[in-house]
Amino acid sequence: AYRNPKIGYCQSMNILASVLLLYTKEEEAFWLLVAICERMLPDYFTCRVIGAQVDQSVFEELIKERLPELAEHIPDLSPLSSISLSWFLTLFLSIMPFESAVRVVDCFFYDGIKAIFQLGLAVLDANAAALCSSTDDGQVMMILSSFLEHVKNEENPSPPAKSPQSGVESDQDSVQETQIADLIRDSYEVNYKGHYY
């Protein structure tokens, strides 16, 4: 905000900055954050988050175009936009396990926001059947949250999380794991009605 007064503090900036600091020196992290805020995600971190709102509208249109069955089942896509807003603002860092989310950040630095749009559509496509059978916004949120919590990185396996109720299978235990490499590959393939990104 000191360097660029148009940029205010947005809660997602701390998530991005903390990850950058894990991988780079302080000054490098600062300049990477500047590049993200000023060039790669312009107007995302202003007080009105206009850039993020515009991209959510674009994402809604992409859902209608590329996933028409889902758009037909959920005619008001604003709840999906509310859920996906954090995907865009944090580049999935606050949503997925860390070892998987950093792979998304790699894609973002390579392809820009296009990678987040593609991955968002791939997540929705992977959950389309469950989302189409959902009955309310809360169920949609639970389906997507549960799926994203179980996106793993086989290159960096983490120990399985233990259920607080040992011996009792929960809904979380029945969710199938998805490999981040597969999800990213799917997001780059031609699989949404023959369109390339």
Steps between C-alpha positions, in 0.01 A plus 500: 500500500794736565647431155164513322227692686228354272567162654353462843544212736302197392498199729619266227821698452640361825448144375681573174781689674556226757545236231732723300709552814535124542667470161683830450692766688305790645573748220429242228171413671409869506564542128313181416204629701526831311493309170195301612310804629586746225545290185367148535185575702435870439224652712464184710633667812334840485242586765217387269681194353367595157739272309391198701133589453547533124676164486217341699256625235725357229518172695119485513486545122762227451295265718194568284700442182718205601283324760144562378344210695634645825386850405155361421475331840629808685348788300616760755877454493568771758546244783769328291661838441500567873672168561749540215597856595748365755642268232589805294613729782731243661587291193352198682755536785234534769282223357726205414767320696816710480711246308234493227424872495860599435477306173206721408712807575767362265237478225383852581852642463532318167155568348353781708135516604408267214636213714258586781203519263594163351553335837173644632312351206678166547399495869138569410509242220643235733212565739226568245291191582501570874437871445206425269342282769551762772195662650640821652799735509633347822520160338683650200752657735554171688548302177762739367677548835524127558631437149765771524614383845575161343713624209838341568848525356652155458843660456475630857275262692389610841385259769127434499305718737357309790134524569416633847262205537732207438335194358196694374483574131387853427381656176850647468651147500284395207624780273736374234840666478591681181857559391586862426699395192189331359280798579744742337537274196120478469476879525733540201339237279230557245208367697241774519299453182809507279627843603862588551585760762 
